[in-house]
Coordinates of C-alpha atoms in Angstrom, one line a residue:
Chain A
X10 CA 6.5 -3.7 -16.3
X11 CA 3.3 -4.3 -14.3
X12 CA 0.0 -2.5 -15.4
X13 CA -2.8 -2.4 -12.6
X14 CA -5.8 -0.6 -14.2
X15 CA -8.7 0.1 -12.4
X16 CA -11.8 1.0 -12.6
X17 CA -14.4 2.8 -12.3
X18 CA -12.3 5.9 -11.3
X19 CA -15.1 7.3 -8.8
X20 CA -18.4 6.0 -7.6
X21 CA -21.3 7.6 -6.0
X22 CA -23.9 5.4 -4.4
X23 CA -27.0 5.8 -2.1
X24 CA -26.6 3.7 1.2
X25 CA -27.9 0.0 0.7
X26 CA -26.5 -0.2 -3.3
X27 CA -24.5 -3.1 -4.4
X28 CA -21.3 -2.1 -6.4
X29 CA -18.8 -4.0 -8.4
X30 CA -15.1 -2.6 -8.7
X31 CA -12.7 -4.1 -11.2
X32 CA -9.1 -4.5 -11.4
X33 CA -7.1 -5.6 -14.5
X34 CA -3.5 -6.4 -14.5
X35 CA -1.1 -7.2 -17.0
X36 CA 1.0 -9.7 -15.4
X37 CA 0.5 -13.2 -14.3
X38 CA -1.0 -13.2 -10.9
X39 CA 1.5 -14.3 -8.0
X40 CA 0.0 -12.0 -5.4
X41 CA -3.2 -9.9 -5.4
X42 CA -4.5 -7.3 -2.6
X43 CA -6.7 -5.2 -2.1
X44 CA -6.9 -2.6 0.2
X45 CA -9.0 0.4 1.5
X46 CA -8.2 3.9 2.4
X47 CA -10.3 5.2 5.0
X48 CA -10.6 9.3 4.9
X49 CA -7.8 9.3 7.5
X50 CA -5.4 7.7 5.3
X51 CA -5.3 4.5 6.6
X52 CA -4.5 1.2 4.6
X53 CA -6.9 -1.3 5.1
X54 CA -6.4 -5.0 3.9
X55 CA -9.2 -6.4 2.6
X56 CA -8.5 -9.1 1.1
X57 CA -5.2 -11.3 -0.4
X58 CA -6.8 -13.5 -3.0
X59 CA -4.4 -14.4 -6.2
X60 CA -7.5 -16.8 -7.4
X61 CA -10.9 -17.9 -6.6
X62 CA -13.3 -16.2 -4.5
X63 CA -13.4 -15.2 -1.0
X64 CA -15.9 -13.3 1.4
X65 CA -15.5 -10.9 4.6
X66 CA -19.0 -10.1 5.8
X67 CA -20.5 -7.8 2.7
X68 CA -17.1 -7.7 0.8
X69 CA -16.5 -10.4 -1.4
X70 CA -13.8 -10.5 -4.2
X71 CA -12.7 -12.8 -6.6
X72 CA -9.8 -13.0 -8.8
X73 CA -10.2 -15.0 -12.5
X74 CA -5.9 -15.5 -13.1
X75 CA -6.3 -16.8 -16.3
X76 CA -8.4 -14.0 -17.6
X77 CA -5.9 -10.9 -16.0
X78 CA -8.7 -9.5 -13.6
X79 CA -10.1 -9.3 -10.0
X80 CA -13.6 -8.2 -9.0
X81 CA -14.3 -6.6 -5.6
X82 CA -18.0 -6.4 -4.6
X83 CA -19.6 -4.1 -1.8
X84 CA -23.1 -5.3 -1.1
X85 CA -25.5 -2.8 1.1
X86 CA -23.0 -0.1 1.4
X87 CA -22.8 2.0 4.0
X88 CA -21.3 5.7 4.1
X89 CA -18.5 4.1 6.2
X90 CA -17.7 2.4 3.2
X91 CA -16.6 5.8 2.0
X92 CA -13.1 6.0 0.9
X93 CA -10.5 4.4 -2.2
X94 CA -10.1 1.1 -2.7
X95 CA -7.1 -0.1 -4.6
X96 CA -5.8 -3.0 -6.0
X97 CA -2.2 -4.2 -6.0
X98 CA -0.4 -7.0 -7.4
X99 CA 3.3 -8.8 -6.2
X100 CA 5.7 -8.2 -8.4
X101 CA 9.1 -10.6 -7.2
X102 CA 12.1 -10.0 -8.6
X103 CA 15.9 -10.4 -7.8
X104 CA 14.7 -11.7 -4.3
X105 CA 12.7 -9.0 -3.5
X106 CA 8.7 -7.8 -3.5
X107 CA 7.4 -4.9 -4.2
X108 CA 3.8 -4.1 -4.8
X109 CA 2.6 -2.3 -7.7
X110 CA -0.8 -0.3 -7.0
X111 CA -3.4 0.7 -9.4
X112 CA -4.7 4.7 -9.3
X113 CA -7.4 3.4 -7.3
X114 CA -12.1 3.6 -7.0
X115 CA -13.0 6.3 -5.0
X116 CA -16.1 5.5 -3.4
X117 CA -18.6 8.2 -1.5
X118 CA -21.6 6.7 -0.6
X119 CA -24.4 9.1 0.6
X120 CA -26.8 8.4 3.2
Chain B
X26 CA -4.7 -2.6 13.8
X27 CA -2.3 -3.8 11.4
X28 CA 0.7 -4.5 14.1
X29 CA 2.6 -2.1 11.9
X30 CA 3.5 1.1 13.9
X31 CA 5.0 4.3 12.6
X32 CA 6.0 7.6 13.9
X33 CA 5.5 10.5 13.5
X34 CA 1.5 10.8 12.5
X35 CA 1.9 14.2 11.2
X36 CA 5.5 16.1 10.6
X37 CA 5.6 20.0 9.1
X38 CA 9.1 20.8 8.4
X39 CA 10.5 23.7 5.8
X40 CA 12.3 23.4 2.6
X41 CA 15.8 22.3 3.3
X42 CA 15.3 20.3 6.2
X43 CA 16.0 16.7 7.2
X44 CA 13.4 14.3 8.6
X45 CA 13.2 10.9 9.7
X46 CA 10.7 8.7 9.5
X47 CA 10.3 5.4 12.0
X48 CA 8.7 2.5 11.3
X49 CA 8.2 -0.8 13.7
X50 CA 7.4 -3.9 11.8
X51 CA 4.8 -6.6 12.6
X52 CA 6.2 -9.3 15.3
X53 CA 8.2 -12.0 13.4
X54 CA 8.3 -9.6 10.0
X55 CA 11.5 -9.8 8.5
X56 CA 10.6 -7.5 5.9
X57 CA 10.3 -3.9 5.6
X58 CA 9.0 -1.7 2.6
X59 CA 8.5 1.9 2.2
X60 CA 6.1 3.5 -0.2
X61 CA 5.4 7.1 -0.8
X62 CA 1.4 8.4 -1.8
X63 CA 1.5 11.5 -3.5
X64 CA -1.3 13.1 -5.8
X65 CA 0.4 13.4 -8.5
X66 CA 2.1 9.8 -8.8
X67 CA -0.2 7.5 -6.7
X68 CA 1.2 4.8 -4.6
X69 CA 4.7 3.7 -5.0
X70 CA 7.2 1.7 -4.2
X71 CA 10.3 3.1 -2.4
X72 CA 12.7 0.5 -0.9
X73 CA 12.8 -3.2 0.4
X74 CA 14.8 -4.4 3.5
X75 CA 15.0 -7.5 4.7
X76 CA 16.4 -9.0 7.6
X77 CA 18.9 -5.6 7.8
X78 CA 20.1 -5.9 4.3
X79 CA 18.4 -3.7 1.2
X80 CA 16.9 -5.5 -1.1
X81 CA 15.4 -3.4 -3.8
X82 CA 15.1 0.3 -4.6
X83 CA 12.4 1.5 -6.3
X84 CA 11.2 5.3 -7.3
X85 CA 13.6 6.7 -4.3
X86 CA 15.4 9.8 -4.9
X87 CA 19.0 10.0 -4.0
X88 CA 18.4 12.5 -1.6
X89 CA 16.1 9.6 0.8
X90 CA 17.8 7.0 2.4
X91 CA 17.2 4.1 4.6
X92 CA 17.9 1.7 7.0
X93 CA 17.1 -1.4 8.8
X94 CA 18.3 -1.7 12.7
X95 CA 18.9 -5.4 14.6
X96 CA 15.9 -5.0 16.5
X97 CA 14.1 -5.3 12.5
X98 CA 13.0 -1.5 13.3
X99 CA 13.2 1.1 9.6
X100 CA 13.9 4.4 9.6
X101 CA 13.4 6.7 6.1
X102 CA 15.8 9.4 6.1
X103 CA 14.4 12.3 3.6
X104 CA 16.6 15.2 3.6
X105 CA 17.3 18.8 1.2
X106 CA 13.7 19.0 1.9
X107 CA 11.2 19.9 -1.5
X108 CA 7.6 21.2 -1.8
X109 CA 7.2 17.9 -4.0
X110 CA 8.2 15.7 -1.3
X111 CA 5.3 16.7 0.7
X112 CA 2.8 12.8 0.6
X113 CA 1.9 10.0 2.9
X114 CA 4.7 7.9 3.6
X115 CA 3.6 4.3 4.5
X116 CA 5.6 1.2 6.1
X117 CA 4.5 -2.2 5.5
X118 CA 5.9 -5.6 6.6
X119 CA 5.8 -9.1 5.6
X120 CA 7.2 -12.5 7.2
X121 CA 9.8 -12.6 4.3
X122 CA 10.7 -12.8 0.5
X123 CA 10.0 -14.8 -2.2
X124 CA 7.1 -16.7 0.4
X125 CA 4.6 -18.5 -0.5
X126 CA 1.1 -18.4 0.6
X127 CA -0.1 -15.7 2.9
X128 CA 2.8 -15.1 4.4
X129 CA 3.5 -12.8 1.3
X130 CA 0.9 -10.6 2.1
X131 CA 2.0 -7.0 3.3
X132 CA 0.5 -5.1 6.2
X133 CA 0.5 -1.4 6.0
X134 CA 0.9 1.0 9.1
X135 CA -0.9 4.0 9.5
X136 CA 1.7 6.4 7.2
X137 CA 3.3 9.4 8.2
X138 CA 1.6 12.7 6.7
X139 CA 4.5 14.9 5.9
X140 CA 4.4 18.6 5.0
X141 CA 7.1 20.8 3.5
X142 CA 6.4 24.5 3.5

């Protein structure tokens, strides 16, 4: 089945470092998010991005299909950064979706 | 805010016991999906509705159940209670299946935090 690796596992950064979090999957890409989960729990959708390269203010990500592997990029982090990001790719099947999450970057950044 | 709602935040219930957990899609979603976040097996996948019909199980144990109303409203039945069920239970929506685009994209509510002591 689907394999979403990610990495690194854990992060730590000062405030105002630039970090680069990777995500490889086994699968040809139909759908790609990535998400992040605030220290309440919360599920935040970043980004949807299957190929190319897209940018939300200091988050940018880009996804190579052909190469299995998506690239998420926090530049001048702040402690509200702070949280686990995760990756998850689309996996369709028998007329459903389902996505299949990686384990997931921590991130702490200190101020 | 994601649009997706779900109730309870926060539910502490014993071993044994029967919850349910409620979930309001996004306007227009006609899809439903339950995951469960546990520490021990990360995010997964639980079960697809769509439109009020199932449309895939995933990792579900026999003892959860679920459902999809008319009004496009989910409800996660969990019942004979464990310690191991204890995890974030999230909700997400989508416009439909086998979409292309964007519209495939799943929004997440804010997850029910359930406890079993």
């Amino acid at each position: 089945g689907i394999q979403v690796e990610q990495s690194p596992p854990d992060l730590i950064l000062q405030e105002g470092a630039n970090s680069t979090l990777r995500c490889n999957f086994s699968d040809s890409v139909n759908n790609l998010q990535w998400f992040h989960q605030n220290p309440w729990g919360q599920l935040i959708n970043l980004f949807y991005i299957p190929s190319g390269t897209k940018q939300n203010g200091r988050l940018s990500a880009t996804t190579v299909a052909t190469e299995r592997y998506s690239l998420l990029y926090i530049s001048s982090s702040q402690t509200t950064d702070s949280g686990v990001y995760f990756c998850a790719q689309l996996r369709a099947e028998g007329g459903s979706e389902k996505l299949v999450f990686g384990k997931g970057t921590k991130l702490t950044v200190n101020p | 805010d994601s649009g997706v709602t779900q109730t309870p935040k926060h539910l502490i219930t014993a071993t044994g016991q029967r919850v349910t957990l409620r979930c309001s899609p996004r306007s227009g979603d006609l899809s439903v999906y339950w995951y469960q976040q546990s520490l021990d097996q990360g995010l997964q996948f639980l079960i697809h509705y769509y439109n009020g019909e199932e449309r895939a199980k995933g990792n579900i144990l026999e003892r959860f159940s679920a459902q999809q109303f008319p009004d496009l409203h989910s409800e996660l039945n969990l019942s004979s209670l464990e310690l191991g069920d204890s995890a974030l239970y999230f909700c997400a929506s989508s416009v439909a299946t086998r979409s292309g685009g964007a519209r495939d994209t799943q929004y997440f509510g804010p997850g029910t935090r359930l406890t079993v002591l």
